[in-house]
Short mmCIF file of C-alpha atoms in Angstrom, two decimals:
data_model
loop_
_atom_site.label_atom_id
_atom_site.label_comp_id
_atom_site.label_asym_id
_atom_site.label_seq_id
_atom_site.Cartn_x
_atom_site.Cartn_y
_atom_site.Cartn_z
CA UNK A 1 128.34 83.62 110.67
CA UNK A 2 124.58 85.27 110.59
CA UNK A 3 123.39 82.81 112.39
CA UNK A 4 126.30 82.76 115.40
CA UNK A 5 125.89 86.52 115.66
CA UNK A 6 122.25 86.25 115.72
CA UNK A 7 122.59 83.82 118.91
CA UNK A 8 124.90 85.81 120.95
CA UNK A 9 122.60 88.89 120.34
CA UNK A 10 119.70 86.50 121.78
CA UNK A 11 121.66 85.14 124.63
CA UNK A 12 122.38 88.33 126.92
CA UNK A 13 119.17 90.42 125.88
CA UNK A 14 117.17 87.51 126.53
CA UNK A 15 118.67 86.49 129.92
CA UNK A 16 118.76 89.84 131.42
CA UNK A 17 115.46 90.69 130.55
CA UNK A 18 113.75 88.15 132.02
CA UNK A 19 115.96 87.82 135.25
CA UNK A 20 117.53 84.59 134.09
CA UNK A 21 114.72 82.32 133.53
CA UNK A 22 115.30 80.02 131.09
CA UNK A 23 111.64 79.14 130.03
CA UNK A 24 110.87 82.95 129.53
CA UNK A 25 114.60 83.61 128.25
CA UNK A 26 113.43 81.01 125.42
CA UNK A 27 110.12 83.10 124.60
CA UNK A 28 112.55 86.18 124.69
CA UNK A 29 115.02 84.94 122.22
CA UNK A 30 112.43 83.17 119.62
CA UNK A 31 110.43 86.49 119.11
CA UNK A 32 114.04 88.19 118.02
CA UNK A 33 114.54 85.53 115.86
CA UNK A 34 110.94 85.59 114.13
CA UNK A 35 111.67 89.42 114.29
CA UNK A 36 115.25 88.88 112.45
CA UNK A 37 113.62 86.47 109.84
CA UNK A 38 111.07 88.97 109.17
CA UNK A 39 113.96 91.75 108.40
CA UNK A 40 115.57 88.98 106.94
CA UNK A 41 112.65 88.30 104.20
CA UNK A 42 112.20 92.36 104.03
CA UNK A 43 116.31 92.83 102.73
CA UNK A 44 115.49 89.54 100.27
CA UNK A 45 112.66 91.11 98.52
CA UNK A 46 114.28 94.61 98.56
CA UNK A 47 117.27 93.31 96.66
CA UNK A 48 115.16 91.11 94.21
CA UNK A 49 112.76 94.14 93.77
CA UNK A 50 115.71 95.99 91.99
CA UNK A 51 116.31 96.00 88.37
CA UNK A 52 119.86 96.83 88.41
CA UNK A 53 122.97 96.53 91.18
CA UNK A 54 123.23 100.40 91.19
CA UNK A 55 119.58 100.28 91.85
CA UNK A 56 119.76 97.63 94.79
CA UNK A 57 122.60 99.80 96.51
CA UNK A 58 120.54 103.16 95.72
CA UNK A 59 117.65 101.46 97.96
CA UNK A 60 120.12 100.19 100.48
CA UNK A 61 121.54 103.27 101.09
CA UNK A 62 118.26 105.36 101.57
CA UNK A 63 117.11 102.71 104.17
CA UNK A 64 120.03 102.48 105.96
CA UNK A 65 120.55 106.62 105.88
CA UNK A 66 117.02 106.97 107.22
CA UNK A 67 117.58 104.85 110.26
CA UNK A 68 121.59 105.83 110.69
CA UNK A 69 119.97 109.39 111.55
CA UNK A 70 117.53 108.31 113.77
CA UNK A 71 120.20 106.10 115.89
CA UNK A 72 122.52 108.77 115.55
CA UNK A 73 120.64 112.00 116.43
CA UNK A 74 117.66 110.15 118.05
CA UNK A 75 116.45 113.81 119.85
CA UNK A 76 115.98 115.48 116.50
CA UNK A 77 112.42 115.89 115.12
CA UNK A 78 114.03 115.86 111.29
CA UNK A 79 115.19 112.31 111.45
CA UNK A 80 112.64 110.31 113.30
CA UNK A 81 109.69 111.12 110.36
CA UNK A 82 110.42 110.23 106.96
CA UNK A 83 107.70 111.43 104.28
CA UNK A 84 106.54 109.12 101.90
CA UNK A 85 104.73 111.22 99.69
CA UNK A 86 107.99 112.79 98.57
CA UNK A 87 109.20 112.55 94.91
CA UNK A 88 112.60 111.05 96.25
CA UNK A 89 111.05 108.80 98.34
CA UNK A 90 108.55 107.52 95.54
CA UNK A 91 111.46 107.17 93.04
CA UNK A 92 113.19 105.42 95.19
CA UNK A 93 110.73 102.90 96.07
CA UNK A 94 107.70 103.22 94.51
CA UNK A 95 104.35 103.88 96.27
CA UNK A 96 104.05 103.14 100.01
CA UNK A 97 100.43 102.20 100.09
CA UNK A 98 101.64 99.24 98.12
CA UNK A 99 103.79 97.27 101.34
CA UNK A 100 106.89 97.98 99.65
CA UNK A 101 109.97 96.10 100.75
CA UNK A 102 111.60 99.28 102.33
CA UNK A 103 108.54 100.39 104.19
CA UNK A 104 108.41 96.80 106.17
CA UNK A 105 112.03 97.28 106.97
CA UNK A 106 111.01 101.03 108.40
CA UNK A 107 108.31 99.50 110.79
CA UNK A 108 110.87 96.59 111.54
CA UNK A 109 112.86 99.45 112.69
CA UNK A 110 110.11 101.12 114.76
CA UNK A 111 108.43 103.40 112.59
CA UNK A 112 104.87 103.90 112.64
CA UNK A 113 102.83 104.54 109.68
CA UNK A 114 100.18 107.67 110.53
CA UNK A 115 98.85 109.17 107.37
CA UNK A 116 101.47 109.95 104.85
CA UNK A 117 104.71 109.44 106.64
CA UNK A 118 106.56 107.06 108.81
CA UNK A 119 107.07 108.28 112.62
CA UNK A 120 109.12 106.72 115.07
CA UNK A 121 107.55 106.94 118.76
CA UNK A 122 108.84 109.42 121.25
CA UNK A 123 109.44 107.06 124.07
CA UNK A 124 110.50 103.71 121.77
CA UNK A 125 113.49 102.15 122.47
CA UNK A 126 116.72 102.00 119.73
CA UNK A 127 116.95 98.66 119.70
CA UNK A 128 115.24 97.41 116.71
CA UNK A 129 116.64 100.50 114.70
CA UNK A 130 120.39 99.55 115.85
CA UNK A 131 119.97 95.96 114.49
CA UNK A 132 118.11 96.90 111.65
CA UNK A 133 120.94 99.95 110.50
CA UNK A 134 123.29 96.97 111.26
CA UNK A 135 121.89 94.77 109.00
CA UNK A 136 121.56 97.01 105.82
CA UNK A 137 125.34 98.50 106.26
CA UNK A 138 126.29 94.52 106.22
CA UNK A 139 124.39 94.16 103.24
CA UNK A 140 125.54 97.68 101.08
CA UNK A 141 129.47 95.83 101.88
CA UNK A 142 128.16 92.71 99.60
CA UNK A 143 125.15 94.28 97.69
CA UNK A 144 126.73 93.47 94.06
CA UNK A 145 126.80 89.82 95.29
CA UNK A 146 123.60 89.49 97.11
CA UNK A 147 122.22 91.19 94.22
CA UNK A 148 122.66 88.75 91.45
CA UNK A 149 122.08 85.96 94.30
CA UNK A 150 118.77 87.57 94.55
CA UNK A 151 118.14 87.60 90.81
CA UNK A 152 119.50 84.33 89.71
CA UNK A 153 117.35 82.49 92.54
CA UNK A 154 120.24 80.95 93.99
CA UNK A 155 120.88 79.58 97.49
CA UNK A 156 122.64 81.86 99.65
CA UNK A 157 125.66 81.22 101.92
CA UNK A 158 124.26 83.59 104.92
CA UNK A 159 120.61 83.73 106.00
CA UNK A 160 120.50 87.70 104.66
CA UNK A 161 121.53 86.73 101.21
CA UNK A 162 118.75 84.26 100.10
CA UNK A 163 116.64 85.01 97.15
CA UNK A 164 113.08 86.12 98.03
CA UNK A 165 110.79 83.99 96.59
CA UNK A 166 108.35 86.84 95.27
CA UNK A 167 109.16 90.37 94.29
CA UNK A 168 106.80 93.24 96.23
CA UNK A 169 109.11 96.30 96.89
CA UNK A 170 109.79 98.45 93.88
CA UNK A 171 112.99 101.01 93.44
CA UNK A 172 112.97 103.09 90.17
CA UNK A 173 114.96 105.44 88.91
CA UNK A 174 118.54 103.83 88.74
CA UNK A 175 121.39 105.89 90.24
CA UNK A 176 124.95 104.68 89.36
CA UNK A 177 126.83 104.36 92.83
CA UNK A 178 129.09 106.30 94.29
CA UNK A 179 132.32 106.87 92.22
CA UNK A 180 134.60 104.47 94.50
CA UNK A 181 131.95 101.44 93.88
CA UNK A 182 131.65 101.57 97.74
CA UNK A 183 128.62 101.02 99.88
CA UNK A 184 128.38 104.61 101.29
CA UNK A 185 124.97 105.79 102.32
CA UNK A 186 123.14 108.13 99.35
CA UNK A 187 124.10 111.57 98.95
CA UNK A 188 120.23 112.42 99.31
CA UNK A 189 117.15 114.07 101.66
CA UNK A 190 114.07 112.62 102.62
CA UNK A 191 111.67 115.08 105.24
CA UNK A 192 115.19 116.81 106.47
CA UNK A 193 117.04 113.44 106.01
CA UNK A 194 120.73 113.58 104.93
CA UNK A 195 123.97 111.42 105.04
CA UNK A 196 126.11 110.83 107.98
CA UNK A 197 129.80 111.62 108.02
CA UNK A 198 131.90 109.35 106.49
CA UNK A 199 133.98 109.70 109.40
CA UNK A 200 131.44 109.01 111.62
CA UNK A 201 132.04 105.19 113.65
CA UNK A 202 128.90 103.98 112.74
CA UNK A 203 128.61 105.09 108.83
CA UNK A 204 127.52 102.86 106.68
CA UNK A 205 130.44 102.14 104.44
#
């Protein structure tokens, strides 16, 4: 199912972009696929890099809140830097100077890192931050199960699922999730970060 969704996101961008040749459509659509095996390998070693399911969907949902409010309120200053020197941020995932898991999805998404935070260019396009917020709210709906596919090593059913074969990100401090067991982003704030509204279209859920 990855995989068929992953082709008909290729087809039209990569046609349209490059006015319908094929030779250049085919350099178009296997840079989005190196990029979506790159996120790909990112989500792996973020799930194996948690101890704990509640600490899996705890780093799901601050990556996936971080770029939900940049694709959702792209004009506001707030949500297009995230600081990483913050004690939420560090709890969350550890140091970023170390290439953490979560900080390769951020700069998968767009984000730049200058100094101590993450900022996401003024005239960059949404696109990578669309597909990336896609991909973690499809991953928070089966994070219990990716999870333990993660830990036990196994062989996934979906190219998102697979078990990274070496641990790098870090998430601490285990938060139980939310009271419904749901994949709702955190309740939490990172440099003027906060949740979107569950009845929002796009909320991670």
């Amino acid at each position: 199912e990855s995989l068929r969704t992953l082709r008909s996101l290729i087809a039209p961008h990569g046609a349209a972009e490059t006015g319908g040749c094929p030779l250049a459509a085919a350099h178009s659509a296997e840079a989005l696929q190196r990029w979506f095996g790159e996120v790909d390998g990112s989500l792996r070693r973020l799930l194996r890099s948690a101890g704990s399911k509640a600490e899996a969907r705890r780093c799901l949902q601050t990556v996936s809140m971080i770029v939900h409010n940049l694709v959702t309120n792209p004009t506001q200053d707030k949500f297009r830097e995230v600081n990483t020197t913050s004690a939420r941020f560090r709890e969350t995932f550890g140091a970023p100077e170390g290439g953490g898991a979560a900080t390769e999805l951020l700069e998968l998404a767009g984000f730049e890192r200058r100094d101590s935070s993450f900022c996401f260019p003024p005239a960059k396009e949404l696109d990578d931050a669309e597909r990336v917020r896609d991909f973690m709210q499809e991953a928070l709906r089966e994070c219990d199960s990716r999870w333990e596919q993660a830990i036990a090593n196994e062989e996934p059913s979906s190219p998102v699922s697979a078990a990274a074969p070496v641990a790098v990100g870090a998430c601490a401090a285990p938060v139980a999730a939310g009271a419904d067991g749901g994949g709702g982003v955190a309740e939490t704030s990172l440099a003027g970060q906060q949740a979107p509204a569950p009845s929002g279209p796009t909320a991670a859920s």
